[in-house]
C-alpha cells in the first residue's frame, strides 16, 4: 500500500516526477529531499511515494512489488514521469526501461543482476549516484559500464554520508544537487 503526496512548483510546470523511496530512506529524508528541492526549483511537479514494505520482500518479488507500486503512482499523474529512485526504489528500473522513462537512481542496487540489466538496456537518460563505501548496493565499475551518467562520491555510504564527517556529507549533498541540476538541462 502506498501513500502519495503531490507538490507543485511555484512557477510554470516543466514536467512531472515520481520519488520512489528506499526501504529506510523515505521521500522526506535528505537524499530524496535534496533532489525534490532541485526538481521543484526547475519547474517539476513531484509526487512523493511513501510505502510500507511487506515483510520478507526480496528478489523477483521485490521487483514486481516496486514495479506495481510505481505503475499505480504514475496512473493519473503522468504518462511519462521522470523516475527518482533510492535503493529499493531502483527496482523500478525494469519499468523505466519498458516505458523508456528518464531516471535518477540514488544508490542503485548494482549488486542485483536484474537492476543492472534493466539500467544497461534502457534507452532513456539515466543518472546513477553512489558512494564508494556503500557495500550494500554500489559497484563503481559496474556503474561506469552501464552507459549512464555517474556521480561517484568517495567514502560515501548507502545514505551518501561520510561516517564521522558532517562537512563532507554536507558537501556531498551539495554535489548531488548540482549534478541533478546539470543533468536536468
PDB file of C-alpha atoms in Angstrom:
ATOM      1  CA  UNK A   1       0.000   0.000   0.000  1.00  0.00           C
ATOM      2  CA  UNK A   2       1.380   3.405  -0.978  1.00  0.00           C
ATOM      3  CA  UNK A   3       0.614   6.894   0.188  1.00  0.00           C
ATOM      4  CA  UNK A   4       1.058   9.701  -2.345  1.00  0.00           C
ATOM      5  CA  UNK A   5       1.843  13.362  -1.720  1.00  0.00           C
ATOM      6  CA  UNK A   6       1.960  15.848  -4.596  1.00  0.00           C
ATOM      7  CA  UNK A   7       3.974  19.067  -4.611  1.00  0.00           C
ATOM      8  CA  UNK A   8       3.935  21.673  -7.358  1.00  0.00           C
ATOM      9  CA  UNK A   9       6.412  24.350  -8.458  1.00  0.00           C
ATOM     10  CA  UNK A  10       5.541  27.977  -7.821  1.00  0.00           C
ATOM     11  CA  UNK A  11       6.006  28.848 -11.498  1.00  0.00           C
ATOM     12  CA  UNK A  12       5.207  27.127 -14.791  1.00  0.00           C
ATOM     13  CA  UNK A  13       5.348  23.340 -14.730  1.00  0.00           C
ATOM     14  CA  UNK A  14       8.120  21.767 -16.822  1.00  0.00           C
ATOM     15  CA  UNK A  15       7.387  18.110 -16.141  1.00  0.00           C
ATOM     16  CA  UNK A  16       6.354  15.572 -13.523  1.00  0.00           C
ATOM     17  CA  UNK A  17       8.457  13.269 -11.400  1.00  0.00           C
ATOM     18  CA  UNK A  18       7.865  10.302  -9.105  1.00  0.00           C
ATOM     19  CA  UNK A  19      10.050   9.946  -5.991  1.00  0.00           C
ATOM     20  CA  UNK A  20      10.412   6.284  -5.070  1.00  0.00           C
ATOM     21  CA  UNK A  21      11.864   5.678  -1.605  1.00  0.00           C
ATOM     22  CA  UNK A  22      14.147   3.028  -0.294  1.00  0.00           C
ATOM     23  CA  UNK A  23      13.334   0.636   2.494  1.00  0.00           C
ATOM     24  CA  UNK A  24      14.519   3.048   5.221  1.00  0.00           C
ATOM     25  CA  UNK A  25      15.061   6.249   3.222  1.00  0.00           C
ATOM     26  CA  UNK A  26      11.678   7.851   2.580  1.00  0.00           C
ATOM     27  CA  UNK A  27      10.879  10.908   0.471  1.00  0.00           C
ATOM     28  CA  UNK A  28      11.350  13.276   3.412  1.00  0.00           C
ATOM     29  CA  UNK A  29      14.900  12.057   4.108  1.00  0.00           C
ATOM     30  CA  UNK A  30      17.856  14.212   2.971  1.00  0.00           C
ATOM     31  CA  UNK A  31      18.703  12.464  -0.322  1.00  0.00           C
ATOM     32  CA  UNK A  32      15.283  12.409  -1.940  1.00  0.00           C
ATOM     33  CA  UNK A  33      14.550  15.760  -0.300  1.00  0.00           C
ATOM     34  CA  UNK A  34      17.614  17.301  -1.946  1.00  0.00           C
ATOM     35  CA  UNK A  35      16.553  16.013  -5.369  1.00  0.00           C
ATOM     36  CA  UNK A  36      12.982  17.155  -4.779  1.00  0.00           C
ATOM     37  CA  UNK A  37      14.178  20.685  -3.964  1.00  0.00           C
ATOM     38  CA  UNK A  38      16.074  20.853  -7.262  1.00  0.00           C
ATOM     39  CA  UNK A  39      13.120  19.485  -9.236  1.00  0.00           C
ATOM     40  CA  UNK A  40      10.665  21.978  -7.740  1.00  0.00           C
ATOM     41  CA  UNK A  41      13.075  24.869  -8.358  1.00  0.00           C
ATOM     42  CA  UNK A  42      13.390  23.765 -12.004  1.00  0.00           C
ATOM     43  CA  UNK A  43       9.614  23.656 -12.524  1.00  0.00           C
ATOM     44  CA  UNK A  44       8.906  19.968 -11.974  1.00  0.00           C
ATOM     45  CA  UNK A  45       5.830  18.790 -10.113  1.00  0.00           C
ATOM     46  CA  UNK A  46       6.751  15.994  -7.718  1.00  0.00           C
ATOM     47  CA  UNK A  47       4.747  13.036  -6.454  1.00  0.00           C
ATOM     48  CA  UNK A  48       6.280  11.530  -3.328  1.00  0.00           C
ATOM     49  CA  UNK A  49       5.575   7.840  -2.899  1.00  0.00           C
ATOM     50  CA  UNK A  50       5.547   6.510   0.672  1.00  0.00           C
ATOM     51  CA  UNK A  51       5.177   2.796   1.007  1.00  0.00           C
ATOM     52  CA  UNK A  52       5.003   0.133   3.659  1.00  0.00           C
ATOM     53  CA  UNK A  53       7.319  -2.615   2.504  1.00  0.00           C
ATOM     54  CA  UNK A  54       5.919  -6.104   3.101  1.00  0.00           C
ATOM     55  CA  UNK A  55       7.987  -8.369   5.341  1.00  0.00           C
ATOM     56  CA  UNK A  56      10.309 -10.780   3.550  1.00  0.00           C
ATOM     57  CA  UNK A  57      10.269  -8.843   0.281  1.00  0.00           C
ATOM     58  CA  UNK A  58      13.329  -9.626  -1.858  1.00  0.00           C
ATOM     59  CA  UNK A  59      14.478 -10.622  -5.332  1.00  0.00           C
ATOM     60  CA  UNK A  60      11.834 -11.065  -8.014  1.00  0.00           C
ATOM     61  CA  UNK A  61       9.011 -10.384  -5.576  1.00  0.00           C
ATOM     62  CA  UNK A  62      10.604  -7.053  -4.651  1.00  0.00           C
ATOM     63  CA  UNK A  63      10.957  -6.040  -8.293  1.00  0.00           C
ATOM     64  CA  UNK A  64       7.353  -6.980  -9.059  1.00  0.00           C
ATOM     65  CA  UNK A  65       6.079  -5.166  -5.977  1.00  0.00           C
ATOM     66  CA  UNK A  66       8.068  -1.958  -6.668  1.00  0.00           C
ATOM     67  CA  UNK A  67       7.000  -2.047 -10.330  1.00  0.00           C
ATOM     68  CA  UNK A  68       3.334  -2.310  -9.349  1.00  0.00           C
ATOM     69  CA  UNK A  69       3.673   0.498  -6.787  1.00  0.00           C
ATOM     70  CA  UNK A  70       5.352   2.676  -9.435  1.00  0.00           C
ATOM     71  CA  UNK A  71       2.704   1.902 -12.047  1.00  0.00           C
ATOM     72  CA  UNK A  72      -0.088   2.787  -9.610  1.00  0.00           C
ATOM     73  CA  UNK A  73       1.660   6.020  -8.546  1.00  0.00           C
ATOM     74  CA  UNK A  74       2.114   7.101 -12.176  1.00  0.00           C
ATOM     75  CA  UNK A  75      -1.538   6.444 -13.045  1.00  0.00           C
ATOM     76  CA  UNK A  76      -3.348   9.764 -13.257  1.00  0.00           C
ATOM     77  CA  UNK A  77      -0.133  11.683 -12.596  1.00  0.00           C
ATOM     78  CA  UNK A  78       1.821  11.478 -15.836  1.00  0.00           C
ATOM     79  CA  UNK A  79       2.235   9.215 -18.857  1.00  0.00           C
ATOM     80  CA  UNK A  80       5.979   9.938 -18.879  1.00  0.00           C
ATOM     81  CA  UNK A  81       7.203  10.831 -15.405  1.00  0.00           C
ATOM     82  CA  UNK A  82      10.840  11.229 -14.512  1.00  0.00           C
ATOM     83  CA  UNK A  83      11.615   8.473 -12.004  1.00  0.00           C
ATOM     84  CA  UNK A  84      13.803   9.188  -8.987  1.00  0.00           C
ATOM     85  CA  UNK A  85      14.507   6.024  -7.023  1.00  0.00           C
ATOM     86  CA  UNK A  86      16.522   5.404  -3.866  1.00  0.00           C
ATOM     87  CA  UNK A  87      17.874   1.886  -3.268  1.00  0.00           C
ATOM     88  CA  UNK A  88      14.738  -0.317  -3.154  1.00  0.00           C
ATOM     89  CA  UNK A  89      13.066   2.219  -5.458  1.00  0.00           C
ATOM     90  CA  UNK A  90      15.685   1.456  -8.123  1.00  0.00           C
ATOM     91  CA  UNK A  91      13.925  -1.878  -8.630  1.00  0.00           C
ATOM     92  CA  UNK A  92      11.628   0.223 -10.830  1.00  0.00           C
ATOM     93  CA  UNK A  93      14.450   0.223 -13.420  1.00  0.00           C
ATOM     94  CA  UNK A  94      12.717  -2.503 -15.432  1.00  0.00           C
ATOM     95  CA  UNK A  95       9.526  -0.404 -15.511  1.00  0.00           C
ATOM     96  CA  UNK A  96      11.577   2.635 -16.580  1.00  0.00           C
ATOM     97  CA  UNK A  97      13.243   0.597 -19.328  1.00  0.00           C
ATOM     98  CA  UNK A  98       9.965  -0.744 -20.709  1.00  0.00           C
ATOM     99  CA  UNK A  99       8.331   2.688 -20.645  1.00  0.00           C
ATOM    100  CA  UNK A 100      11.503   4.485 -21.827  1.00  0.00           C
ATOM    101  CA  UNK A 101      11.426   6.836 -18.840  1.00  0.00           C
ATOM    102  CA  UNK A 102      14.346   9.008 -17.804  1.00  0.00           C
ATOM    103  CA  UNK A 103      15.557   8.227 -14.297  1.00  0.00           C
ATOM    104  CA  UNK A 104      17.784   9.348 -11.468  1.00  0.00           C
ATOM    105  CA  UNK A 105      18.922   6.365  -9.396  1.00  0.00           C
ATOM    106  CA  UNK A 106      20.312   7.094  -5.924  1.00  0.00           C
ATOM    107  CA  UNK A 107      22.400   4.246  -4.507  1.00  0.00           C
ATOM    108  CA  UNK A 108      21.063   1.851  -7.158  1.00  0.00           C
ATOM    109  CA  UNK A 109      21.166  -1.864  -6.364  1.00  0.00           C
ATOM    110  CA  UNK A 110      24.105  -2.594  -8.655  1.00  0.00           C
ATOM    111  CA  UNK A 111      24.756  -5.930  -6.942  1.00  0.00           C
ATOM    112  CA  UNK A 112      21.400  -7.211  -8.275  1.00  0.00           C
ATOM    113  CA  UNK A 113      21.685  -8.501 -11.831  1.00  0.00           C
ATOM    114  CA  UNK A 114      18.034  -7.643 -12.641  1.00  0.00           C
ATOM    115  CA  UNK A 115      18.539  -3.988 -11.757  1.00  0.00           C
ATOM    116  CA  UNK A 116      21.856  -3.855 -13.632  1.00  0.00           C
ATOM    117  CA  UNK A 117      20.331  -5.484 -16.720  1.00  0.00           C
ATOM    118  CA  UNK A 118      17.390  -3.055 -16.749  1.00  0.00           C
ATOM    119  CA  UNK A 119      19.645   0.001 -16.420  1.00  0.00           C
ATOM    120  CA  UNK A 120      22.011  -1.333 -19.104  1.00  0.00           C
ATOM    121  CA  UNK A 121      19.173  -1.982 -21.582  1.00  0.00           C
ATOM    122  CA  UNK A 122      17.417   1.329 -21.061  1.00  0.00           C
ATOM    123  CA  UNK A 123      17.436   3.775 -23.967  1.00  0.00           C
ATOM    124  CA  UNK A 124      16.400   6.702 -21.782  1.00  0.00           C
ATOM    125  CA  UNK A 125      18.664   9.140 -19.921  1.00  0.00           C
ATOM    126  CA  UNK A 126      19.848   7.996 -16.508  1.00  0.00           C
ATOM    127  CA  UNK A 127      21.933   9.435 -13.699  1.00  0.00           C
ATOM    128  CA  UNK A 128      23.440   6.988 -11.191  1.00  0.00           C
ATOM    129  CA  UNK A 129      24.640   8.293  -7.819  1.00  0.00           C
ATOM    130  CA  UNK A 130      26.523   6.204  -5.277  1.00  0.00           C
ATOM    131  CA  UNK A 131      29.343   6.118  -2.784  1.00  0.00           C
ATOM    132  CA  UNK A 132      32.481   4.024  -2.646  1.00  0.00           C
ATOM    133  CA  UNK A 133      31.794   2.969   0.977  1.00  0.00           C
ATOM    134  CA  UNK A 134      28.361   1.558   0.100  1.00  0.00           C
ATOM    135  CA  UNK A 135      28.995  -2.180   0.274  1.00  0.00           C
ATOM    136  CA  UNK A 136      25.263  -2.897   0.163  1.00  0.00           C
ATOM    137  CA  UNK A 137      24.444  -1.601  -3.302  1.00  0.00           C
ATOM    138  CA  UNK A 138      27.171   0.326  -5.141  1.00  0.00           C
ATOM    139  CA  UNK A 139      29.756  -1.014  -7.564  1.00  0.00           C
ATOM    140  CA  UNK A 140      31.583   1.824  -9.295  1.00  0.00           C
ATOM    141  CA  UNK A 141      32.995  -0.317 -12.108  1.00  0.00           C
ATOM    142  CA  UNK A 142      29.532  -1.654 -12.921  1.00  0.00           C
ATOM    143  CA  UNK A 143      28.041   1.856 -12.759  1.00  0.00           C
ATOM    144  CA  UNK A 144      30.595   3.201 -15.242  1.00  0.00           C
ATOM    145  CA  UNK A 145      29.923   0.295 -17.630  1.00  0.00           C
ATOM    146  CA  UNK A 146      26.188   0.956 -17.985  1.00  0.00           C
ATOM    147  CA  UNK A 147      26.191   3.920 -20.360  1.00  0.00           C
ATOM    148  CA  UNK A 148      24.548   6.252 -17.835  1.00  0.00           C
ATOM    149  CA  UNK A 149      25.902   9.430 -16.301  1.00  0.00           C
ATOM    150  CA  UNK A 150      27.567   8.635 -12.969  1.00  0.00           C
ATOM    151  CA  UNK A 151      28.314  10.614  -9.823  1.00  0.00           C
ATOM    152  CA  UNK A 152      30.526   8.550  -7.513  1.00  0.00           C
ATOM    153  CA  UNK A 153      31.282  10.014  -4.093  1.00  0.00           C
ATOM    154  CA  UNK A 154      34.488   8.787  -2.373  1.00  0.00           C
ATOM    155  CA  UNK A 155      33.952   7.285   1.092  1.00  0.00           C
ATOM    156  CA  UNK A 156      30.166   7.845   0.995  1.00  0.00           C
ATOM    157  CA  UNK A 157      27.950   5.103   2.414  1.00  0.00           C
ATOM    158  CA  UNK A 158      24.440   3.930   1.442  1.00  0.00           C
ATOM    159  CA  UNK A 159      22.999   7.222   2.701  1.00  0.00           C
ATOM    160  CA  UNK A 160      25.678   9.127   0.717  1.00  0.00           C
ATOM    161  CA  UNK A 161      27.147  10.223   4.041  1.00  0.00           C
ATOM    162  CA  UNK A 162      30.746  10.018   5.194  1.00  0.00           C
ATOM    163  CA  UNK A 163      30.796   8.461   8.647  1.00  0.00           C
ATOM    164  CA  UNK A 164      32.097  10.937  11.222  1.00  0.00           C
ATOM    165  CA  UNK A 165      32.494  13.781   8.698  1.00  0.00           C
ATOM    166  CA  UNK A 166      29.495  16.108   8.616  1.00  0.00           C
ATOM    167  CA  UNK A 167      31.309  18.655   6.487  1.00  0.00           C
ATOM    168  CA  UNK A 168      31.983  16.183   3.655  1.00  0.00           C
ATOM    169  CA  UNK A 169      28.466  14.770   3.974  1.00  0.00           C
ATOM    170  CA  UNK A 170      27.022  18.267   3.582  1.00  0.00           C
ATOM    171  CA  UNK A 171      29.346  18.948   0.636  1.00  0.00           C
ATOM    172  CA  UNK A 172      28.168  15.701  -0.981  1.00  0.00           C
ATOM    173  CA  UNK A 173      24.517  16.781  -0.674  1.00  0.00           C
ATOM    174  CA  UNK A 174      25.515  19.976  -2.494  1.00  0.00           C
ATOM    175  CA  UNK A 175      27.276  17.908  -5.188  1.00  0.00           C
ATOM    176  CA  UNK A 176      24.136  15.782  -5.544  1.00  0.00           C
ATOM    177  CA  UNK A 177      22.006  18.909  -6.029  1.00  0.00           C
ATOM    178  CA  UNK A 178      24.485  20.297  -8.592  1.00  0.00           C
ATOM    179  CA  UNK A 179      24.632  17.013 -10.503  1.00  0.00           C
ATOM    180  CA  UNK A 180      20.845  16.726 -10.682  1.00  0.00           C
ATOM    181  CA  UNK A 181      20.503  20.366 -11.702  1.00  0.00           C
ATOM    182  CA  UNK A 182      23.077  19.921 -14.501  1.00  0.00           C
ATOM    183  CA  UNK A 183      21.518  16.611 -15.606  1.00  0.00           C
ATOM    184  CA  UNK A 184      18.079  18.198 -15.945  1.00  0.00           C
ATOM    185  CA  UNK A 185      19.316  20.705 -18.532  1.00  0.00           C
TER     186      UNK A 185
END
